[in-house]
Amino acid sequence: MTSILVIEDDPSIRAALEQGLADRGHTVQTAATGIAGLEAVLGDRPDLVLLDLGLPDVDGITIISMIRAGSSIPIIVITAVDDDPTMVRALDSGADDYVVKPFRLEQVTARVRAVLRRSRRGATSEPIHVGELQIHAPTRTASLAGQPLSLARREFDLLLALAERAGEVVSKRTLLAEVWQQADGGSERTVDVHLSWLRHKLGETAAEPRYLESVRGVGVRLVDPTT
Ligand code: CA
């Protein structure tokens, strides 16, 4: 069971997150101010923090820095506006991901799952295997049938994002948010272009895919072609 700390001053949003995450089997604690949240991080050592950036006492970015001074606990930021500079500052300060209000609960829980998967793998630093593909996040290396792949930064991030959900269809919007940090306004064409480069490096084509399977109108999934 995963314990999640929700730091959010808006009572209705706080209650909705508490209920929704509890319904999905998480243990949830809440804090209404930044200081109370920091105390809970230090005292209760939750597995993940959901942090609203607009808090009444301390700026959310400052809270991230204070948490990061002593902890590598995963942090997902919640923010009211789709404000790119703030988001970039939050990520630079050490946040792992973000959700923009108004959000659907499913978006939050999907991010929670993805961030927890990443942090667990980071802790064990085990490579991901999909067929003959091997992806190692800590060293940012990948190989196919034992041959190292030479991937550009975004290509690696894209492959990793798909490998973390191997077998699942991942929407291009999710990929834009995770790989390019563009939740809205990003062009899906960006994803298509990088997918075609990645395909080339994996020695396959869109017409004859092996690992990268496009699902029309939905997204793309990484599959094991050897099964
Ligand atoms: Ca707020």
XYZ file of C-alpha atoms and ligand atoms in Angstrom:
228
model
C 0.000 0.000 0.000
C 1.300 3.412 -0.945
C 1.046 6.383 1.388
C 0.394 9.702 -0.287
C 0.576 13.119 1.289
C -1.703 15.757 -0.263
C -0.624 19.355 0.428
C -3.484 21.552 -0.780
C -5.208 24.535 0.827
C -8.492 24.313 -1.110
C -10.761 22.158 1.108
C -12.911 20.777 -1.713
C -9.952 19.765 -3.892
C -8.183 18.333 -0.861
C -11.234 16.261 0.054
C -11.723 15.062 -3.540
C -8.087 13.924 -3.779
C -8.210 12.284 -0.374
C -11.350 10.342 -1.245
C -10.295 9.464 -4.783
C -6.848 8.212 -3.821
C -8.218 6.295 -0.831
C -10.764 4.655 -3.153
C -7.844 3.423 -5.230
C -6.209 1.743 -2.285
C -3.753 4.410 -1.180
C -3.250 5.601 2.366
C -3.811 9.348 2.264
C -2.759 12.122 4.621
C -3.499 15.762 4.023
C -2.035 19.123 4.965
C -3.586 22.536 4.309
C -0.412 24.620 4.513
C 3.165 24.322 3.308
C 4.591 24.180 6.815
C 2.171 21.468 7.943
C 3.058 19.599 4.754
C 6.802 19.832 5.398
C 6.295 18.537 8.923
C 4.306 15.599 7.559
C 7.006 14.817 4.968
C 9.669 14.706 7.661
C 7.579 13.032 10.352
C 5.492 10.498 8.467
C 7.761 9.741 5.497
C 5.040 9.195 2.874
C 5.841 7.442 -0.426
C 4.750 10.360 -2.596
C 3.721 14.013 -2.252
C 0.998 15.788 -4.230
C 1.789 19.459 -3.818
C -0.367 22.447 -4.724
C 1.897 25.325 -5.777
C -0.417 28.107 -4.545
C -0.336 27.771 -0.776
C -1.218 30.467 1.760
C 2.009 30.408 3.774
C 4.984 29.279 1.700
C 5.390 29.302 -2.088
C 5.169 25.764 -3.502
C 8.506 26.060 -5.345
C 10.176 26.858 -2.006
C 8.508 23.806 -0.476
C 9.954 21.629 -3.256
C 13.461 22.969 -2.562
C 13.030 22.420 1.175
C 11.868 18.839 0.661
C 14.664 18.178 -1.830
C 17.274 19.415 0.639
C 16.747 16.230 2.607
C 14.637 13.791 0.623
C 14.266 12.222 -2.814
C 10.568 11.429 -2.231
C 8.583 11.697 -5.490
C 6.712 15.008 -5.819
C 3.843 15.704 -8.214
C 2.929 19.357 -8.445
C -0.652 20.575 -8.812
C -1.126 24.005 -10.234
C -4.092 26.180 -11.058
C -2.857 27.672 -14.283
C -1.194 26.141 -17.263
C 1.766 28.394 -16.705
C 4.841 26.997 -18.477
C 7.522 29.075 -16.683
C 6.163 28.011 -13.273
C 6.013 24.395 -14.373
C 9.571 24.511 -15.623
C 10.709 26.081 -12.332
C 8.885 23.376 -10.393
C 10.501 20.611 -12.451
C 13.912 22.285 -12.193
C 13.480 22.521 -8.421
C 13.004 18.782 -8.255
C 9.333 18.029 -8.888
C 8.874 14.757 -10.774
C 5.721 15.611 -12.667
C 2.768 17.975 -12.655
C -0.993 18.119 -13.098
C -2.910 21.226 -14.161
C -6.212 22.203 -12.503
C -8.941 21.545 -13.288
C -7.933 17.900 -13.502
C -9.750 14.625 -13.697
C -8.923 12.230 -10.916
C -7.839 9.645 -13.492
C -5.102 12.004 -14.674
C -3.777 12.335 -11.145
C -3.827 8.618 -10.432
C -2.131 7.872 -13.772
C 0.657 10.299 -12.887
C 0.944 8.810 -9.406
C 1.363 5.327 -10.889
C 3.933 6.471 -13.449
C 6.008 8.435 -10.930
C 5.968 5.569 -8.421
C 7.059 3.118 -11.125
C 9.940 5.394 -12.060
C 11.046 5.961 -8.488
C 10.874 2.262 -7.609
C 12.957 1.364 -10.592
C 15.384 4.163 -9.794
C 15.813 2.667 -6.340
C 16.579 -0.794 -7.656
C 18.116 0.527 -10.907
C 16.985 -2.546 -12.759
C 16.805 -2.398 -16.537
C 13.483 -2.828 -18.307
C 13.300 -5.711 -20.775
C 10.831 -5.765 -23.634
C 11.633 -8.597 -26.040
C 15.241 -8.075 -27.063
C 15.149 -4.442 -26.006
C 16.837 -3.477 -22.786
C 16.451 0.008 -21.308
C 18.374 1.200 -18.279
C 17.038 4.485 -16.917
C 19.816 5.460 -14.439
C 22.565 5.248 -17.067
C 20.250 6.306 -19.907
C 21.396 3.428 -22.073
C 19.442 1.086 -24.295
C 20.315 -1.916 -26.388
C 18.602 -4.137 -28.916
C 19.652 -7.787 -29.099
C 22.777 -6.865 -27.171
C 23.736 -4.053 -29.555
C 23.885 -0.586 -27.947
C 21.438 1.917 -29.415
C 22.631 5.432 -30.053
C 19.632 7.530 -29.028
C 19.232 11.286 -28.779
C 17.922 12.585 -25.458
C 14.258 12.824 -26.495
C 14.403 9.493 -28.282
C 15.607 7.860 -25.094
C 12.970 9.637 -22.986
C 10.272 8.574 -25.434
C 11.428 4.949 -25.436
C 11.598 4.967 -21.636
C 8.114 6.482 -21.272
C 6.732 3.715 -23.494
C 8.800 0.980 -21.847
C 7.473 1.979 -18.437
C 4.030 1.058 -19.759
C 5.011 -1.741 -22.119
C 1.916 -3.285 -23.675
C -0.282 -0.284 -22.837
C -1.399 2.237 -25.425
C 0.023 5.637 -24.464
C -1.625 8.727 -25.898
C 0.452 11.323 -27.708
C -0.798 13.921 -25.238
C 0.613 11.901 -22.358
C 3.904 11.588 -24.205
C 3.971 15.333 -24.884
C 3.425 15.971 -21.192
C 5.972 13.480 -19.963
C 8.733 13.688 -22.508
C 8.370 17.293 -23.624
C 6.631 18.728 -20.539
C 3.942 20.171 -22.795
C 0.572 19.235 -21.392
C -1.375 21.428 -23.777
C -0.540 23.272 -26.920
C 2.206 20.853 -27.898
C 1.972 19.393 -31.352
C 1.396 15.676 -31.747
C 3.514 15.995 -34.854
C 6.513 16.357 -32.512
C 5.773 12.898 -31.156
C 5.313 11.479 -34.672
C 8.654 12.825 -35.826
C 10.532 11.387 -32.861
C 8.687 8.098 -33.209
C 9.830 7.779 -36.783
C 13.437 8.437 -35.769
C 13.149 5.909 -32.981
C 11.655 3.378 -35.409
C 14.569 3.923 -37.742
C 17.035 3.215 -34.929
C 15.142 0.077 -33.953
C 15.367 -1.042 -37.576
C 11.650 -0.961 -38.278
C 9.150 1.120 -40.206
C 5.621 2.373 -39.567
C 4.429 0.061 -42.364
C 6.149 -2.929 -40.766
C 6.349 -2.224 -37.060
C 7.915 -4.634 -34.599
C 8.258 -2.884 -31.236
C 6.452 0.398 -31.854
C 2.832 -0.207 -32.679
C 0.684 2.787 -33.568
C -2.959 2.613 -32.586
C -4.771 4.964 -34.872
C -6.426 7.898 -33.166
C -5.342 6.647 -29.738
C -1.578 6.570 -29.428
C 1.295 4.161 -29.507
C 2.452 1.159 -27.540
C 5.682 -0.690 -27.094
C 5.172 -4.390 -27.606
C 7.310 -7.483 -27.378
C 7.372 -8.810 -30.952
C 8.972 -12.083 -29.850
C 5.843 -13.330 -28.102
Ca -4.090 26.694 -3.621
